[in-house]
CSV table of C-alpha atoms in Angstrom, one decimal:
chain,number,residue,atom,x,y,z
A,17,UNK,CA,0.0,0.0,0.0
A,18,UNK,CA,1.1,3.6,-0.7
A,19,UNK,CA,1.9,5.9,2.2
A,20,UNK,CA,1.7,9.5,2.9
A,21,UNK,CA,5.4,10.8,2.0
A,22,UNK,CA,6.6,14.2,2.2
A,23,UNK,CA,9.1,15.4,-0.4
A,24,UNK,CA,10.8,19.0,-1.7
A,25,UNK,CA,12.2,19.6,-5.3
A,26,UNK,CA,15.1,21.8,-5.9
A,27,UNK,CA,14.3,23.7,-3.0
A,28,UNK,CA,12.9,20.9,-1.3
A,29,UNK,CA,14.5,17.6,0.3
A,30,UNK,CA,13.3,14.0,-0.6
A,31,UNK,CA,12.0,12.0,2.6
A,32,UNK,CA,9.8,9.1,3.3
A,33,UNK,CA,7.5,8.5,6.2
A,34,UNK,CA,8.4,5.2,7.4
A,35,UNK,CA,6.5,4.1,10.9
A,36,UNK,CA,2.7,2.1,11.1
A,37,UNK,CA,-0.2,4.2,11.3
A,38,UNK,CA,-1.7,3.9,14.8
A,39,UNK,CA,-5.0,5.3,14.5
A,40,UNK,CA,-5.7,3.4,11.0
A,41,UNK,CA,-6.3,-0.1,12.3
A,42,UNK,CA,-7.4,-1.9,9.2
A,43,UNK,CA,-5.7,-0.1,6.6
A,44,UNK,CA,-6.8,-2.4,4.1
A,45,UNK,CA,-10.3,-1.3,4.3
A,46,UNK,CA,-8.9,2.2,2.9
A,47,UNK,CA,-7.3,3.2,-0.6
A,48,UNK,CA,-3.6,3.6,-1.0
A,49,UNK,CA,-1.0,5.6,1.0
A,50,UNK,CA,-0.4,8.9,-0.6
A,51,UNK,CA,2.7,10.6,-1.9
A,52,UNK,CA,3.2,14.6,-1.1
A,53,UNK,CA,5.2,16.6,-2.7
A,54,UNK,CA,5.5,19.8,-0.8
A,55,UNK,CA,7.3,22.7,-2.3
A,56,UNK,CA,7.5,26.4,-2.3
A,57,UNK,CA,6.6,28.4,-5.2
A,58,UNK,CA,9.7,31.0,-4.6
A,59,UNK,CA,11.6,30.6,-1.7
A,60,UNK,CA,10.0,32.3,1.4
A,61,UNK,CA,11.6,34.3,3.1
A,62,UNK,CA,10.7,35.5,6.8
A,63,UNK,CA,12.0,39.2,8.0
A,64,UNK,CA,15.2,36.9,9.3
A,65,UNK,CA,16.2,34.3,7.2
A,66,UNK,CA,15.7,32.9,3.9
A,67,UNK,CA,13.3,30.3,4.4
A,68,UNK,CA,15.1,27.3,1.9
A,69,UNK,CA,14.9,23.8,2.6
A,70,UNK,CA,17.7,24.0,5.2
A,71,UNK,CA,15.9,26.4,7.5
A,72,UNK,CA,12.2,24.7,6.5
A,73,UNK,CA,13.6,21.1,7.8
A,74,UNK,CA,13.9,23.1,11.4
A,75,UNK,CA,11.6,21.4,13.1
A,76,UNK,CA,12.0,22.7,16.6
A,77,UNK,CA,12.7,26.4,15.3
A,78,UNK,CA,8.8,26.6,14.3
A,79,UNK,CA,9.1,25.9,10.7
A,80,UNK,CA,7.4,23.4,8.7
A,81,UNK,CA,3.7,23.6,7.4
A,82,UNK,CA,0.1,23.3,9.4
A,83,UNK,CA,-1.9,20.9,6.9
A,84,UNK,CA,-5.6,20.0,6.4
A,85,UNK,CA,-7.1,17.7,4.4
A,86,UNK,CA,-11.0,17.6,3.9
A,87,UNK,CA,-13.1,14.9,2.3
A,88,UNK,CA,-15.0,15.9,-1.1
A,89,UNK,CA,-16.7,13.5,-3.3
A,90,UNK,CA,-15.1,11.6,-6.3
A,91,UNK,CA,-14.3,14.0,-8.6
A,92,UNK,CA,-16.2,17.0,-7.0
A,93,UNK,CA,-13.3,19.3,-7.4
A,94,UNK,CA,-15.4,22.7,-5.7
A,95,UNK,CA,-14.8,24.3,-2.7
A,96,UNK,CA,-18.8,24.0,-1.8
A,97,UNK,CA,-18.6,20.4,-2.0
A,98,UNK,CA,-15.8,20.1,0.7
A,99,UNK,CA,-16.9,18.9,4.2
A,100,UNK,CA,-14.5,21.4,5.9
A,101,UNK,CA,-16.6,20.4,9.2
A,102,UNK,CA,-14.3,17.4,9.8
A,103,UNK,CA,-10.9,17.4,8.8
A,104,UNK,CA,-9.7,14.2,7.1
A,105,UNK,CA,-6.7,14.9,8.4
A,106,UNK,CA,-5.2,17.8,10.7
A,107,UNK,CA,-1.9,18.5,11.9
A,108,UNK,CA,1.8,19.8,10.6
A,109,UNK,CA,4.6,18.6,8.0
A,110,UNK,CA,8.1,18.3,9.8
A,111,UNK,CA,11.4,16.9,8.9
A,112,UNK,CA,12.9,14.8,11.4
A,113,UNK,CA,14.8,12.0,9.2
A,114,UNK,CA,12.8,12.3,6.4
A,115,UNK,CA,9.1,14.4,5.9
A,116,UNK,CA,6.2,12.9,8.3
A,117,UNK,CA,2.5,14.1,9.2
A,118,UNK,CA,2.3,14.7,12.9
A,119,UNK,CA,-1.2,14.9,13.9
A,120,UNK,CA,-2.5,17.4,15.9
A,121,UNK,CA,-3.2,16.7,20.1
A,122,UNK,CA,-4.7,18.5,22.7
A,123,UNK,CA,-1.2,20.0,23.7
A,124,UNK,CA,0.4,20.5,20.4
A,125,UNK,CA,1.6,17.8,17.5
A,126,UNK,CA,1.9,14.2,17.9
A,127,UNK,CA,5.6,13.4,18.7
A,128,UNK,CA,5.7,10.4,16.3
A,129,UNK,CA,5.1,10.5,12.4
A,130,UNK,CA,1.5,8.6,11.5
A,131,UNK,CA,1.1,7.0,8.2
A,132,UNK,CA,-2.8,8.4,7.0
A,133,UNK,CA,-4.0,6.4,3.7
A,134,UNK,CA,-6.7,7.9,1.3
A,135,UNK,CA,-10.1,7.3,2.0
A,136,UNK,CA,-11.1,5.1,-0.7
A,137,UNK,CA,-12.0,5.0,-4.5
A,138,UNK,CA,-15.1,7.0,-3.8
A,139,UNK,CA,-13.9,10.1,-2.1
A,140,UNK,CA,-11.5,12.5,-2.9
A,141,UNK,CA,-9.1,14.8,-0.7
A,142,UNK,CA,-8.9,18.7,-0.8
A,143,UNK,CA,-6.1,19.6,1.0
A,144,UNK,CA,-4.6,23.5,2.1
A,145,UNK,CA,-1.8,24.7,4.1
A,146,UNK,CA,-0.5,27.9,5.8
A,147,UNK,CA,3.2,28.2,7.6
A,148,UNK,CA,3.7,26.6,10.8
A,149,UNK,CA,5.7,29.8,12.1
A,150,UNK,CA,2.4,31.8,12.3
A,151,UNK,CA,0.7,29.0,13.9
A,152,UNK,CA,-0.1,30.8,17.5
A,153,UNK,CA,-2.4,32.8,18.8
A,154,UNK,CA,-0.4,36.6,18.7
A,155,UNK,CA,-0.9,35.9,15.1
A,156,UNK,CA,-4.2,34.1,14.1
A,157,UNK,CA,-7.7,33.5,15.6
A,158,UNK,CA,-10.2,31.8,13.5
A,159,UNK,CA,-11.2,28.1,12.6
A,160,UNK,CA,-9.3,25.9,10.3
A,161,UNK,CA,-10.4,27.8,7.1
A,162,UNK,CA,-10.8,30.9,8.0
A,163,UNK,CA,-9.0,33.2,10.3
A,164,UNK,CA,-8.0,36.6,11.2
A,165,UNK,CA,-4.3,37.1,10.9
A,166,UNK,CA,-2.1,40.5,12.4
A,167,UNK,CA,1.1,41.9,12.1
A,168,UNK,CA,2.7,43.0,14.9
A,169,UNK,CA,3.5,46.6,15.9
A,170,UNK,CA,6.8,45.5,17.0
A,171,UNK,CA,9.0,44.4,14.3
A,172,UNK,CA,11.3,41.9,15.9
A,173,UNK,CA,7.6,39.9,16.6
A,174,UNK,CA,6.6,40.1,13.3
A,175,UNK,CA,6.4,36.9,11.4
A,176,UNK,CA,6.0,36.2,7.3
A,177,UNK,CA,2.9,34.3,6.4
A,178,UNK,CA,2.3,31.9,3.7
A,179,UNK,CA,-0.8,29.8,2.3
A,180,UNK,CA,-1.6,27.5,-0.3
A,181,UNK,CA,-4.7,27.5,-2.4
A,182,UNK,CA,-7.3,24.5,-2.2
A,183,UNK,CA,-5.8,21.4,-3.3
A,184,UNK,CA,-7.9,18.8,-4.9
A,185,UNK,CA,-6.5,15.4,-5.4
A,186,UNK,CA,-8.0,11.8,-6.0
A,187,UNK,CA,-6.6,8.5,-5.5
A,188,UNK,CA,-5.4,7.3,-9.0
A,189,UNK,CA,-4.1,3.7,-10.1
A,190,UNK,CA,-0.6,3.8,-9.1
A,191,UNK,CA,1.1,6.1,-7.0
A,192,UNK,CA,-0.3,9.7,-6.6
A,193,UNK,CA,1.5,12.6,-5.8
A,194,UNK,CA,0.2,15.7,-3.9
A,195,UNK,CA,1.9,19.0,-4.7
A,196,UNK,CA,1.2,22.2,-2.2
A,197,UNK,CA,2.6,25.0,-3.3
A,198,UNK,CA,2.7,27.9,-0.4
A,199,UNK,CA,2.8,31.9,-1.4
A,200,UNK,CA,3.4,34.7,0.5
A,201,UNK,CA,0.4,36.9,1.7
A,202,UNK,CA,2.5,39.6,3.0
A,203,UNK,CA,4.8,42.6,1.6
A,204,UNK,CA,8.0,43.0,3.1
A,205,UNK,CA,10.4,45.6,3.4
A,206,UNK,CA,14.1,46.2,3.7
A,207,UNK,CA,16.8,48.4,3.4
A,208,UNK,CA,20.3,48.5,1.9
A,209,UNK,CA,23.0,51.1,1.9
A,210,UNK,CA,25.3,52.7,-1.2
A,211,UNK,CA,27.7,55.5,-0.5
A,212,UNK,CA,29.5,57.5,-2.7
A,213,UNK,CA,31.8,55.9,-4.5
A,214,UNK,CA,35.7,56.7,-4.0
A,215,UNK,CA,35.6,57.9,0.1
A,216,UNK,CA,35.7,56.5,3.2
A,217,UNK,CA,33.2,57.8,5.8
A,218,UNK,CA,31.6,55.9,8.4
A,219,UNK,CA,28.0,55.8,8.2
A,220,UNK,CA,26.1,54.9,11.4
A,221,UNK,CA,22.3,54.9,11.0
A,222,UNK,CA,20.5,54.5,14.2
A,223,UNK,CA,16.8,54.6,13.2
A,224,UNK,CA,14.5,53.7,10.5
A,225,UNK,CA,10.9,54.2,10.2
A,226,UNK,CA,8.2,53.2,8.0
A,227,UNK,CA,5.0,55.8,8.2
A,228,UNK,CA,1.6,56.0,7.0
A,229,UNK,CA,-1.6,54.2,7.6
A,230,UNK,CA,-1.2,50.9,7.7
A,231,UNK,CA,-4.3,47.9,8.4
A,232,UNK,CA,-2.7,45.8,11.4
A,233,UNK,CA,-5.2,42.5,10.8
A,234,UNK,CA,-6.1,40.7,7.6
A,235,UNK,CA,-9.0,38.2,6.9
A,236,UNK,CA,-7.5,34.6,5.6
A,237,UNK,CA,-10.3,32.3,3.5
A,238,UNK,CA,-8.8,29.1,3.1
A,239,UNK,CA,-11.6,28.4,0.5
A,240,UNK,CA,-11.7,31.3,-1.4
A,241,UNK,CA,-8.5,29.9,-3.8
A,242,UNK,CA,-8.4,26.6,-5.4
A,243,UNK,CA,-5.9,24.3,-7.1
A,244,UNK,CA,-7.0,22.2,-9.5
A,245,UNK,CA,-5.3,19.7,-11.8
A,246,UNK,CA,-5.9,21.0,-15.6
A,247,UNK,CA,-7.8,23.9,-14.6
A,248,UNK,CA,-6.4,27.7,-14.1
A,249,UNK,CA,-4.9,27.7,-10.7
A,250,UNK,CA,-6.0,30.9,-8.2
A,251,UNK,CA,-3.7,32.5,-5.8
A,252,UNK,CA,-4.6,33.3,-2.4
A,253,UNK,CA,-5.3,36.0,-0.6
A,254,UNK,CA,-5.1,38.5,2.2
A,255,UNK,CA,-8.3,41.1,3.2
A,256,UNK,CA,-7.2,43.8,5.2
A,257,UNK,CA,-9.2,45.1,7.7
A,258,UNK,CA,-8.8,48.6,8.4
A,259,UNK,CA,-10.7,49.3,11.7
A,260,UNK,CA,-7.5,48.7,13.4
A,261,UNK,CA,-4.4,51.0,12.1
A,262,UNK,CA,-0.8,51.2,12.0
A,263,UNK,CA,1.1,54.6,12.1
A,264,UNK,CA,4.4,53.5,11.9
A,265,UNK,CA,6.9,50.5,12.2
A,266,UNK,CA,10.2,50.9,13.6
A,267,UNK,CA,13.6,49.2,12.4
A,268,UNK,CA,16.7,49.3,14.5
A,269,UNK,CA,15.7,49.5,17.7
A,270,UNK,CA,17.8,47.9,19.8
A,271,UNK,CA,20.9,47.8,17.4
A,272,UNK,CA,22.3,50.2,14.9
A,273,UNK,CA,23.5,50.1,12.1
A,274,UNK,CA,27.6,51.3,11.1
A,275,UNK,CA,29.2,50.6,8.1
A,276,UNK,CA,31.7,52.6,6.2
A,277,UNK,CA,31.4,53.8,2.8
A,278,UNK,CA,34.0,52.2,1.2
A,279,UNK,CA,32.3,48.7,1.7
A,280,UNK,CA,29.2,50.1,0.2
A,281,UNK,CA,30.5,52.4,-2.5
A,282,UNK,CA,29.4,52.1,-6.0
A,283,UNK,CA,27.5,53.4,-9.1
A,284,UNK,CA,24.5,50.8,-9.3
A,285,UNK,CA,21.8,49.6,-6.5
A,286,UNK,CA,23.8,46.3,-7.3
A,287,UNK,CA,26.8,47.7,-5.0
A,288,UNK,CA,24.4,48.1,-2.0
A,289,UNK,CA,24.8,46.2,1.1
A,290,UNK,CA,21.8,45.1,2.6
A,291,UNK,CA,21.2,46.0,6.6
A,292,UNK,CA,20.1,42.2,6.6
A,293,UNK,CA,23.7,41.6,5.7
A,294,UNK,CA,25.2,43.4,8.9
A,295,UNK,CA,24.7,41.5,11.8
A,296,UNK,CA,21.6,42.9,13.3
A,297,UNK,CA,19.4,40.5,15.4
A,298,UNK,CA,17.8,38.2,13.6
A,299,UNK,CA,14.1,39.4,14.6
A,300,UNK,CA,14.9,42.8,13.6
A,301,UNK,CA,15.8,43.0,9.6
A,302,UNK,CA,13.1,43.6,7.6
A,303,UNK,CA,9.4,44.6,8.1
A,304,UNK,CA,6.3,42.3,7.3
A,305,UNK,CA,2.9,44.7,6.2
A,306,UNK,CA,-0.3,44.0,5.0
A,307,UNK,CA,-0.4,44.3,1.5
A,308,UNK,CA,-3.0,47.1,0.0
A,309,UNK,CA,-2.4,50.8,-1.4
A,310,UNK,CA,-1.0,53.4,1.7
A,311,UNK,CA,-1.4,57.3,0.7
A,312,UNK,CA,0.9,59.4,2.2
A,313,UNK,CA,4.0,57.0,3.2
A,314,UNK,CA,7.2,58.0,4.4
A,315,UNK,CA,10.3,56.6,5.8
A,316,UNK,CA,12.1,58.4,8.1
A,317,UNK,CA,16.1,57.8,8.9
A,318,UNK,CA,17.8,59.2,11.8
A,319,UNK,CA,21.7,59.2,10.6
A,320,UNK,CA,24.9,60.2,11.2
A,321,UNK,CA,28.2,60.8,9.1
A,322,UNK,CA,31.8,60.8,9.7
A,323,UNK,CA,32.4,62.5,13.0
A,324,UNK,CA,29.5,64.3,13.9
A,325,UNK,CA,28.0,64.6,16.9
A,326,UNK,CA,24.4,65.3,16.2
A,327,UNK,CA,22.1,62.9,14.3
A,328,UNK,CA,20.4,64.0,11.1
A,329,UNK,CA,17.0,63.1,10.3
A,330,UNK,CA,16.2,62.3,6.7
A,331,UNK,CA,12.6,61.9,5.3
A,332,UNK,CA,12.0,59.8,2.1
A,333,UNK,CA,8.1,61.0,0.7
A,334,UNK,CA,6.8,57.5,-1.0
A,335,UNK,CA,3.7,59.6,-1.9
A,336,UNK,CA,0.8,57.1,-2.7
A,337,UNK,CA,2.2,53.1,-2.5
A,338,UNK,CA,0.6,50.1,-3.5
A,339,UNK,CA,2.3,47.5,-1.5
A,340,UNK,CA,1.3,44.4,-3.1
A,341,UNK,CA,0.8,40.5,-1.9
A,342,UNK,CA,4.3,38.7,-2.1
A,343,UNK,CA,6.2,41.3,-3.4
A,344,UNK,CA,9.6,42.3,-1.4
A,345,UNK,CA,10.7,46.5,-1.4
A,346,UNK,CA,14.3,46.9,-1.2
A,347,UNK,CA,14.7,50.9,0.2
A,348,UNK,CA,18.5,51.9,-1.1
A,349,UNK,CA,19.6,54.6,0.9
A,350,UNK,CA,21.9,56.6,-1.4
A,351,UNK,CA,24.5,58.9,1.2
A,352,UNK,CA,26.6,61.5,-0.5
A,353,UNK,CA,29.2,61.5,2.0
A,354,UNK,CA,30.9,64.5,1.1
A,355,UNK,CA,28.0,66.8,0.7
A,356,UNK,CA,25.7,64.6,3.0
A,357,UNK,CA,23.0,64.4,0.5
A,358,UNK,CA,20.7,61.7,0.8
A,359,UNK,CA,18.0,60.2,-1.6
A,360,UNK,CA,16.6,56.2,-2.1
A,361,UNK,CA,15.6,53.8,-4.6
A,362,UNK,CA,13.5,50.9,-4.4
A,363,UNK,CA,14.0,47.5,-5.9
A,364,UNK,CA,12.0,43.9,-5.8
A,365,UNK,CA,13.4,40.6,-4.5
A,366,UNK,CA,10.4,38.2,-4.5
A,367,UNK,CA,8.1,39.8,-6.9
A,368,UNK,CA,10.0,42.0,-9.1
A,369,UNK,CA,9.7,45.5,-8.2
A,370,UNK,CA,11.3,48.1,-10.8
A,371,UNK,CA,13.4,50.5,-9.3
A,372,UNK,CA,12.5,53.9,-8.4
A,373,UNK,CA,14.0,56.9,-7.4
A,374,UNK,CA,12.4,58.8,-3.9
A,375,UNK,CA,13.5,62.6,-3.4
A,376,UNK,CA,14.2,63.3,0.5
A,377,UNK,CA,13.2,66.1,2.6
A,378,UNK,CA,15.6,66.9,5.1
C-alpha cells in the first residue's frame, strides 16, 4: 500500500514517512497511502532568514507547514462540496529524518510521524496549508479555514505568512503525488545602503521608520482559492481590515546600524549592502505589512556621518504606494558622503519590483 510521504524539489528535500499508522487499524479497508510533494513556489523568506529547505527542515525552530485535508466526493473538485466540518486529516509537515504528518493533540503535535491512507475510490481529498511559524495565537484567531491574521507593531515579533490554495486530489491507479505549493500573503520591506563611490566615511544609521496608515489585521479564506489539476490555478489572498491601524513600524531598535562607505561604495543599486547583511538581530531586519495601497508613506532615517556629533534626520516621501501580496521593497539609501546628501531607490526581491528613485526632505 502507498503511504503518505513528504518530499521537496530543488528547493525541497526527498524523505519518506516510514513508521505504522496507529490510529488506521485496518488499513486495508482504505485506498492507497499517498505521496506529497510539498514545495514552495519561490523561496519564502521570513523578515530573518531565507526560508530554503535547510531552514524549513527546522523542526523545533517553528518551521514546517500546518496541513488539512477535507473529504470531497469523487471527482467534485469545488470548494462547496468540501466537508470542511471534519478534517480528514489535521496536523503539521516536519522533517525529522525524512518528511512525516504529525497529527494534531490537545497540547500540540503528535511526537511520532503517522502513516494516514486515502479514504477510498469513492472520495477524494482537498487539502490546504499555511506556515507553521504563524501557527499561534499573537498571530491568528479563527477556525481551520478561516482566520483573522495581524502583524505585529513591534517588528522583531513580526512573522511572514504563507498559504496554499485548495488542493484537490483523488486517489489514481498507481502512486499519486500531492503537490502544495505555499505563497506569501504579506509585503516585506528592507533596506540597503550605497555611498559614494571613491571615500571613506563611516555611516552609522540609528533609526529607521516606515510611516503612513497601515491595516494591522487581515482576513485569511482558506476556501476562497483553489488548485485544480488542468484547470487555471487561483492565488490566495489576504483582506485587510482597516478598523484597526498602524502609524508607523520601527527598524533598528535595539541595534544600529555602522558601516563605512567604502564597503558600500558604488555606481549601481547592485553595489548596495543590505542591513540584513550586517549582523543585526535576527528578529529585527526587515518589516512584514499587509499588503494594500497606503497614501501618504514615508520613511524616516535618523543618521549620522563621519564624526559628527548630532544625528540628522532624513525623510523619504513614498507619496501614494501600492504595497502588493508577495512582493519584497528593497529601500536603497543613497548617502553623499561629502556633501551629506541623501536620496533612495527601491528594488524587488520576491516579486520584481522596478526601481524607483524617492527625493528626500531633510
Amino acid at each position: 500500500m502507498k503511504r503518505f510521504f513528504f518530499s521537496a524539489i530543488a528547493l525541497m528535500i526527498a524523505a519518506t514517512a516510514c513508521t505504522e499508522s496507529g490510529i488506521i487499524e485496518t488499513p486495508d479497508s482504505y485506498g492507497n497511502p499517498i505521496v506529497f510533494d510539498t514545495y514552495i513556489g519561490k523561496a519564502p523568506i521570513t523578515k530573518a532568514v531565507d526560508m530554503n529547505g535547510v531552514e524549513l527542515m527546522k523542526k523545533n525552530e517553528g518551521n514546517g507547514a500546518r496541513l488539512y485535508a477535507f473529504l470531497c466526493p469523487k471527482g467534485q473538485w469545488k470548494a462547496d462540496q468540501v466537508d470542511f466540518e471534519s478534517p480528514y486529516m489535521d496536523g503539521a509537515l516536519y522533517y525529522v529524518t525524512g518528511w512525516g504528518y504529525y497529527p494534531k493533540t490537545t497540547t500540540g503535535f503528535k511526537a511520532e510521524i503517522e502513516e494516514v491512507y486515502w479514504p477510498g475510490w469513492s472520495t477524494d481529498l482537498a487539502f490546504v496549508a499555511y506556515s507553521l511559524n504563524a501557527d499561534d495565537s499573537d498571530y491568528i484567531s479563527g477556525d481551520n479555514t478561516q482566520f483573522t491574521f495581524t502583524v505585529q507593531e513591534n517588528v522583531s515579533e513580526q512573522v511572514d505568512l504563507l498559504v496554499s490554495p485548495l488542493t484537490f486530489y483523488g486517489e489514481g491507479g498507481s502512486e499519486t503525488s500531492v503537490n502544495i505549493q505555499l505563497y506569501h500573503l504579506l509585503s516585506r520591506i528592507g533596506f540597503k545602503v550605497l555611498a559614494t563611490p571613491g571615500t571613506s566615511t563611516d555611516i552609522v544609521i540609528s533609526r529607521v521608520s516606515l510611516c503612513g496608515a497601515f491595516p494591522k489585521q487581515g482576513k485569511v479564506n482558506l476556501m476562497s482559492a483553489t488548485n485544480v489539476a488542468g484547470a487555471a490555478k487561483s492565488v490566495p489572498s489576504i483582506e485587510a481590515i482597516t478598523t484597526e491601524m498602524e502609524s508607523q513600524y520601527d527598524l533598528l531598535t535595539d541595534k544600529g546600524f555602522s558601516i563605512n562607505s567604502s564597503e558600500c561604495d558604488g555606481t549601481s543599486i547592485t553595489d548596495a549592502v543590505s542591513i540584513y547583511d550586517k549582523g543585526l538581530s535576527e528578529d529585527n531586519r526587515y518589516m512584514m505589512i499587509m499588503p494594500g495601497t497606503v497614501s501618504n508613506a514615508t520613511i524616516e532615517v535618523d543618521y549620522k556621518l563621519g564624526t559628527q556629533s548630532q544625528a540628522h534626520t532624513a525623510r523619504i516621501d513614498l507619496g501614494t504606494t501600492n504595497f502588493k501580496a508577495g512582493s519584497a521593497y528593497e529601500y536603497i539609501f543613497k548617502v553623499a558622503t561629502a556633501s551629506i546628501e541623501f536620496s533612495g531607490v527601491v528594488e524587488g526581491e520576491w516579486d520584481e519590483q522596478a526601481p524607483v528613485e524617492h527625493p528626500l526632505q531633510k
